[in-house]
């Protein structure tokens, strides 16, 4: 029997009301499930506005231990109700430490564990190092009811090493929840196309489907260039060739879905030989000869 996997990406806007954001996300999860989706990806930090545009102490109070975070406690039961897998992005607190994290809820509502964002950006409009420590979990591949799922978070998506590592760990699909948009220091800089191309490249190089879920909408901030941050949406699902099989524009809201034949992909990946022909001996020698 052929193994297939139907994935979904949610694209929408968010405000400061946590419960309203959870409900909005849950409504789109139901919509995606009605379309047959088995693994449904909301965007990064959907609990509220993307607060990393500035450095304000008040946002630390919105973090919570991963098992107790409201996004997890309210959406994990929905995963069980609908029989779907939900990668849930949260602001996590563990003791005195804070992380940009993702909790994987399997289709029975059980929590498979937490991934903490490995690469943390720090620049105008994206001052995440103030809020988050670099992740200490290593990359994760989750053996869910419907397939093996690898997840990176936003800035992780620019690193081909992360995609390769997760595929080597057995991932059958790569997911990237993100929050990315306008650049306050340069109004002419638009990274929407490179953002997509980077992940489409991961799809090609690893012969694997890739899903990118980004938020959309304008989020106002006092004393911020242009009055706030404009997120460019452009969420998508790419096949193993890097071709877009489903995509949103900049302002769309909803759920994208696509279905993949996992047995075909496994055979096709082997036929390309990308993993057969890896030169781990050479990589090790280069790593030893050059500074990190």
XYZ file of N, CA, C and O in Angstrom, residues 152-277:
504
model
N 12.574 23.074 11.354
C 13.444 24.176 11.728
C 12.569 25.399 11.953
O 11.431 25.457 11.469
N 13.085 26.368 12.694
C 12.303 27.562 13.008
C 12.954 28.787 12.371
O 14.091 29.128 12.683
N 12.248 29.424 11.473
C 12.596 30.697 10.846
C 14.077 30.789 10.458
O 14.469 30.251 9.439
N 14.909 31.454 11.266
C 16.304 31.691 10.891
C 17.039 30.396 10.571
O 18.004 30.394 9.791
N 16.601 29.273 11.134
C 17.185 27.971 10.795
C 17.087 27.691 9.302
O 17.903 26.938 8.755
N 16.055 28.284 8.647
C 15.797 27.924 7.251
C 16.865 28.422 6.296
O 16.938 27.963 5.157
N 17.716 29.353 6.723
C 18.778 29.850 5.849
C 20.002 28.929 5.846
O 20.957 29.170 5.090
N 19.989 27.899 6.675
C 21.174 27.048 6.851
C 20.965 25.685 6.187
O 20.198 24.851 6.690
N 21.655 25.422 5.070
C 21.488 24.123 4.410
C 21.927 22.962 5.286
O 21.435 21.843 5.132
N 22.855 23.229 6.229
C 23.301 22.157 7.116
C 22.144 21.604 7.945
O 22.086 20.401 8.222
N 21.243 22.487 8.367
C 20.107 22.046 9.185
C 19.194 21.119 8.389
O 18.764 20.071 8.873
N 18.893 21.517 7.143
C 18.037 20.683 6.294
C 18.689 19.330 6.022
O 18.031 18.278 6.085
N 19.984 19.338 5.728
C 20.683 18.080 5.451
C 20.712 17.198 6.687
O 20.495 15.977 6.603
N 20.966 17.797 7.844
C 21.016 17.006 9.074
C 19.688 16.322 9.339
O 19.641 15.132 9.673
N 18.590 17.068 9.177
C 17.279 16.469 9.451
C 16.946 15.374 8.447
O 16.352 14.345 8.810
N 17.335 15.565 7.190
C 17.072 14.517 6.200
C 17.917 13.281 6.492
O 17.436 12.141 6.373
N 19.158 13.475 6.906
C 19.999 12.340 7.290
C 19.419 11.595 8.493
O 19.630 10.385 8.643
N 18.684 12.320 9.328
C 18.049 11.702 10.492
C 16.755 10.984 10.127
O 16.096 10.418 10.999
N 16.389 11.018 8.849
C 15.233 10.249 8.395
C 13.997 11.061 8.088
O 12.936 10.476 7.807
N 14.087 12.391 8.108
C 12.907 13.210 7.826
C 12.359 12.905 6.437
O 13.105 12.715 5.480
N 11.023 12.879 6.339
C 10.346 12.671 5.058
C 9.708 13.955 4.542
O 9.262 14.025 3.396
N 9.665 14.972 5.384
C 9.211 16.304 5.005
C 9.885 17.287 5.954
O 10.150 16.961 7.118
N 10.194 18.488 5.457
C 10.794 19.537 6.286
C 9.799 20.690 6.418
O 9.239 21.155 5.423
N 9.618 21.153 7.653
C 8.685 22.235 7.940
C 9.439 23.418 8.542
O 10.307 23.229 9.405
N 9.051 24.626 8.128
C 9.666 25.835 8.663
C 8.592 26.870 9.010
O 8.079 27.563 8.126
N 8.226 27.009 10.291
C 7.380 28.127 10.704
C 8.235 29.388 10.802
O 9.340 29.352 11.368
N 7.752 30.506 10.265
C 8.564 31.715 10.231
C 7.740 32.958 10.576
O 6.516 32.939 10.583
N 8.462 34.051 10.856
C 7.876 35.386 11.010
C 8.876 36.352 10.396
O 9.860 36.736 11.033
N 8.656 36.712 9.145
C 9.626 37.536 8.448
C 8.896 38.499 7.511
O 7.882 38.149 6.908
N 9.424 39.706 7.439
C 8.791 40.723 6.611
C 9.716 41.888 6.355
O 10.889 41.694 6.011
N 9.207 43.102 6.575
C 9.944 44.309 6.202
C 11.211 44.483 7.025
O 11.320 43.994 8.151
N 12.172 45.194 6.432
C 13.461 45.467 7.057
C 13.503 46.953 7.417
O 13.555 47.810 6.539
N 13.512 47.299 8.715
C 13.386 48.700 9.108
C 14.555 49.580 8.701
O 14.395 50.785 8.532
N 15.738 48.987 8.508
C 16.908 49.787 8.170
C 17.023 50.050 6.675
O 17.845 50.866 6.257
N 16.198 49.349 5.857
C 16.302 49.504 4.405
C 14.951 49.176 3.777
O 14.620 48.012 3.575
N 14.192 50.221 3.469
C 12.845 50.017 2.926
C 12.862 49.359 1.556
O 11.846 48.814 1.114
N 13.999 49.379 0.872
C 14.075 48.781 -0.462
C 14.429 47.294 -0.412
O 14.388 46.622 -1.437
N 14.766 46.790 0.773
C 15.181 45.392 0.901
C 13.961 44.504 1.086
O 13.226 44.629 2.062
N 13.755 43.592 0.136
C 12.629 42.665 0.180
C 13.187 41.250 0.054
O 13.730 40.878 -0.988
N 13.059 40.466 1.112
C 13.668 39.132 1.134
C 12.672 38.012 0.846
O 13.001 36.842 1.020
N 11.471 38.358 0.385
C 10.461 37.320 0.163
C 10.947 36.265 -0.829
O 10.808 35.056 -0.585
N 11.485 36.689 -1.963
C 11.921 35.721 -2.980
C 13.120 34.893 -2.507
O 13.102 33.660 -2.630
N 14.173 35.506 -1.941
C 15.278 34.677 -1.425
C 14.842 33.736 -0.307
O 15.360 32.618 -0.203
N 13.901 34.197 0.514
C 13.386 33.351 1.595
C 12.811 32.062 1.024
O 13.098 30.957 1.508
N 12.012 32.185 -0.028
C 11.461 30.989 -0.674
C 12.558 30.171 -1.347
O 12.603 28.946 -1.222
N 13.427 30.844 -2.091
C 14.436 30.117 -2.873
C 15.348 29.288 -1.989
O 15.752 28.176 -2.360
N 15.703 29.821 -0.822
C 16.582 29.074 0.078
C 15.958 27.736 0.439
O 16.615 26.687 0.398
N 14.672 27.751 0.778
C 14.005 26.508 1.168
C 13.727 25.610 -0.036
O 13.783 24.374 0.082
N 13.443 26.204 -1.187
C 13.296 25.386 -2.394
C 14.609 24.674 -2.711
O 14.601 23.536 -3.191
N 15.732 25.329 -2.419
C 17.030 24.681 -2.603
C 17.205 23.493 -1.675
O 17.769 22.462 -2.069
N 16.719 23.615 -0.426
C 16.783 22.469 0.487
C 15.993 21.296 -0.077
O 16.405 20.134 0.050
N 14.838 21.604 -0.688
C 14.011 20.549 -1.268
C 14.768 19.810 -2.364
O 14.779 18.571 -2.408
N 15.412 20.564 -3.247
C 16.147 19.951 -4.362
C 17.316 19.119 -3.850
O 17.510 17.960 -4.244
N 18.127 19.688 -2.967
C 19.361 19.042 -2.528
C 19.123 17.817 -1.663
O 20.009 16.969 -1.540
N 17.932 17.747 -1.068
C 17.626 16.608 -0.209
C 16.495 15.740 -0.748
O 16.104 14.767 -0.104
N 15.974 16.092 -1.931
C 14.880 15.351 -2.579
C 13.746 15.141 -1.571
O 13.348 14.016 -1.262
N 13.219 16.262 -1.073
C 12.249 16.196 0.021
C 11.273 17.364 -0.093
O 11.672 18.469 -0.479
N 10.004 17.163 0.212
C 9.072 18.297 0.249
C 9.414 19.255 1.388
O 9.888 18.827 2.449
N 9.147 20.528 1.167
C 9.407 21.568 2.161
C 8.166 22.446 2.293
O 7.557 22.830 1.289
N 7.823 22.779 3.526
C 6.669 23.627 3.816
C 7.145 24.850 4.592
O 7.812 24.714 5.630
N 6.815 26.045 4.099
C 7.124 27.278 4.802
C 5.839 28.007 5.157
O 5.037 28.313 4.269
N 5.617 28.270 6.454
C 4.412 28.977 6.910
C 4.823 30.293 7.547
O 5.491 30.307 8.597
N 4.455 31.400 6.921
C 4.807 32.732 7.398
C 3.546 33.493 7.781
O 2.462 33.230 7.249
N 3.687 34.455 8.674
C 2.543 35.301 9.000
C 2.402 36.414 7.970
O 3.308 36.666 7.169
N 1.271 37.073 7.998
C 1.010 38.196 7.107
C 0.443 39.344 7.932
O 0.175 39.198 9.125
N 0.286 40.511 7.305
C -0.333 41.637 7.978
C 0.663 42.646 8.515
O 1.871 42.394 8.572
N 0.126 43.803 8.914
C 0.920 44.905 9.464
C 0.748 44.938 10.974
O -0.380 44.921 11.480
N 1.877 44.973 11.708
C 1.848 45.019 13.163
C 2.437 46.354 13.617
O 3.637 46.598 13.463
N 1.622 47.261 14.162
C 2.097 48.600 14.529
C 2.959 48.591 15.782
O 2.704 47.833 16.727
N 3.977 49.441 15.780
C 4.842 49.628 16.950
C 5.183 51.110 17.069
O 5.537 51.752 16.084
N 5.095 51.628 18.286
C 5.437 53.025 18.516
C 6.913 53.281 18.238
O 7.771 52.445 18.559
N 7.205 54.424 17.638
C 8.576 54.877 17.391
C 9.379 53.894 16.542
O 10.598 53.771 16.703
N 8.694 53.183 15.661
C 9.343 52.204 14.786
C 9.294 52.737 13.355
O 8.321 53.390 12.970
N 10.334 52.486 12.543
C 10.316 52.961 11.157
C 9.034 52.549 10.426
O 8.616 51.392 10.510
N 8.410 53.495 9.758
C 7.159 53.276 9.015
C 5.997 52.870 9.917
O 4.980 52.377 9.433
N 6.170 53.027 11.213
C 5.075 52.789 12.141
C 4.855 51.344 12.541
O 3.962 51.051 13.343
N 5.645 50.420 12.002
C 5.461 49.021 12.375
C 6.082 48.066 11.382
O 6.770 48.472 10.435
N 5.823 46.798 11.585
C 6.414 45.721 10.790
C 5.357 45.135 9.852
O 4.261 44.776 10.288
N 5.692 45.040 8.571
C 4.798 44.449 7.573
C 5.325 43.079 7.176
O 6.424 42.966 6.620
N 4.547 42.047 7.473
C 4.965 40.677 7.146
C 4.476 40.311 5.749
O 3.363 40.664 5.355
N 5.316 39.592 5.005
C 5.033 39.424 3.571
C 4.416 38.086 3.197
O 4.334 37.744 2.015
N 3.935 37.336 4.182
C 3.222 36.117 3.810
C 4.059 35.226 2.912
O 5.141 34.785 3.271
N 3.514 34.934 1.716
C 4.227 34.140 0.702
C 4.480 32.704 1.145
O 5.402 32.044 0.650
N 3.654 32.192 2.062
C 3.782 30.802 2.502
C 3.624 29.862 1.309
O 2.957 30.189 0.326
N 4.227 28.677 1.419
C 4.261 27.793 0.252
C 4.479 26.346 0.664
O 4.888 26.053 1.794
N 4.213 25.460 -0.281
C 4.604 24.051 -0.190
C 5.351 23.715 -1.463
O 4.866 23.952 -2.570
N 6.568 23.187 -1.293
C 7.419 22.821 -2.421
C 7.544 21.311 -2.498
O 7.604 20.627 -1.470
N 7.604 20.783 -3.728
C 7.851 19.349 -3.874
C 9.351 19.068 -3.844
O 10.172 19.973 -3.624
N 9.721 17.834 -4.087
C 11.119 17.401 -4.004
C 11.990 17.990 -5.094
O 13.218 17.918 -5.015
N 11.396 18.577 -6.116
C 12.146 19.233 -7.188
C 12.353 20.727 -6.919
O 13.001 21.421 -7.686
N 11.767 21.206 -5.835
C 11.808 22.627 -5.551
C 10.709 23.404 -6.233
O 10.649 24.632 -6.123
N 9.817 22.713 -6.935
C 8.698 23.389 -7.594
C 7.604 23.699 -6.578
O 7.291 22.869 -5.707
N 7.008 24.876 -6.693
C 5.909 25.237 -5.806
C 4.635 24.520 -6.244
O 4.170 24.706 -7.359
N 4.081 23.723 -5.355
C 2.824 23.027 -5.659
C 1.636 23.719 -5.021
O 0.483 23.436 -5.375
N 1.895 24.627 -4.082
C 0.847 25.447 -3.476
C 1.524 26.678 -2.896
O 2.612 26.571 -2.316
N 0.907 27.845 -3.053
C 1.531 29.076 -2.566
C 0.491 30.157 -2.333
O -0.497 30.256 -3.063
N 0.732 30.969 -1.309
C -0.074 32.147 -1.035
C 0.670 33.391 -1.504
O 1.910 33.394 -1.613
N -0.075 34.462 -1.727
C 0.504 35.766 -1.948
C 0.848 36.421 -0.618
O 0.861 35.779 0.441
N 1.069 37.718 -0.654
C 1.520 38.429 0.531
C 0.410 38.678 1.546
O 0.689 38.810 2.737
N -0.836 38.762 1.109
C -1.911 39.171 2.001
C -2.962 38.083 2.223
O -3.914 38.286 2.979
N -2.811 36.927 1.600
C -3.795 35.857 1.743
C -3.831 35.327 3.177
O -2.823 35.326 3.879
N -4.988 34.856 3.568
C -5.129 34.137 4.825
C -5.842 32.821 4.538
O -6.780 32.767 3.748
N -5.378 31.766 5.182
C -6.002 30.474 4.959
C -5.027 29.335 5.178
O -4.009 29.486 5.858
N -5.352 28.181 4.596
C -4.539 26.973 4.731
C -4.245 26.393 3.356
O -5.168 26.129 2.576
N -2.973 26.221 3.062
C -2.523 25.533 1.848
C -2.376 24.049 2.138
O -1.947 23.674 3.232
N -2.691 23.186 1.178
C -2.482 21.753 1.367
C -1.855 21.136 0.123
O -2.020 21.644 -0.992
N -1.142 20.040 0.316
C -0.582 19.257 -0.780
C -0.319 17.845 -0.273
O -0.053 17.636 0.918
N -0.377 16.882 -1.193
C -0.182 15.469 -0.846
C 1.032 14.920 -1.563
O 1.243 15.195 -2.751
N 1.831 14.115 -0.838
C 3.057 13.542 -1.393
C 3.083 12.026 -1.197
O 2.597 11.513 -0.188
N 3.670 11.358 -2.156
C 3.847 9.908 -2.135
C 5.195 9.614 -1.474
O 6.255 9.801 -2.085
N 5.189 9.181 -0.231
C 6.420 8.985 0.523
C 7.243 7.815 -0.007
O 8.484 7.848 0.043
N 6.592 6.771 -0.519
C 7.335 5.638 -1.069
C 8.096 6.048 -2.323
O 9.267 5.686 -2.508
N 7.444 6.816 -3.196
C 8.125 7.331 -4.383
C 9.316 8.193 -3.987
O 10.414 8.065 -4.560
N 9.130 9.057 -3.012
C 10.204 9.959 -2.616
C 11.397 9.198 -2.047
O 12.549 9.552 -2.305
N 11.133 8.148 -1.285
C 12.224 7.357 -0.724
C 13.062 6.734 -1.834
O 14.299 6.789 -1.815
N 12.399 6.166 -2.833
C 13.115 5.549 -3.953
C 13.827 6.604 -4.801
O 14.988 6.427 -5.205
N 13.164 7.712 -5.042
C 13.734 8.773 -5.871
C 14.956 9.384 -5.197
O 15.956 9.699 -5.858
N 14.897 9.538 -3.880
C 16.035 10.077 -3.129
C 17.239 9.152 -3.248
O 18.375 9.593 -3.431
N 16.988 7.853 -3.154
C 18.075 6.893 -3.293
C 18.655 6.928 -4.701
O 19.882 6.852 -4.896
N 17.785 7.083 -5.708
C 18.236 7.078 -7.101
C 19.140 8.268 -7.416
O 20.079 8.150 -8.210
N 18.865 9.409 -6.808
C 19.709 10.580 -7.048
C 21.116 10.398 -6.487
O 22.079 10.969 -7.008
N 21.257 9.648 -5.416
C 22.589 9.353 -4.891
C 23.233 10.463 -4.082
O 24.425 10.399 -3.785
N 22.468 11.478 -3.710
C 23.056 12.579 -2.937
C 23.627 12.098 -1.611
O 24.629 12.625 -1.128
N 22.995 11.114 -1.015
C 23.454 10.631 0.279
C 24.483 9.520 0.108
O 25.420 9.407 0.902
N 24.341 8.750 -0.949
C 25.352 7.732 -1.266
C 26.715 8.365 -1.507
O 27.756 7.843 -1.083
N 26.723 9.514 -2.193
C 27.978 10.116 -2.648
C 28.564 11.133 -1.683
O 29.548 11.804 -2.013
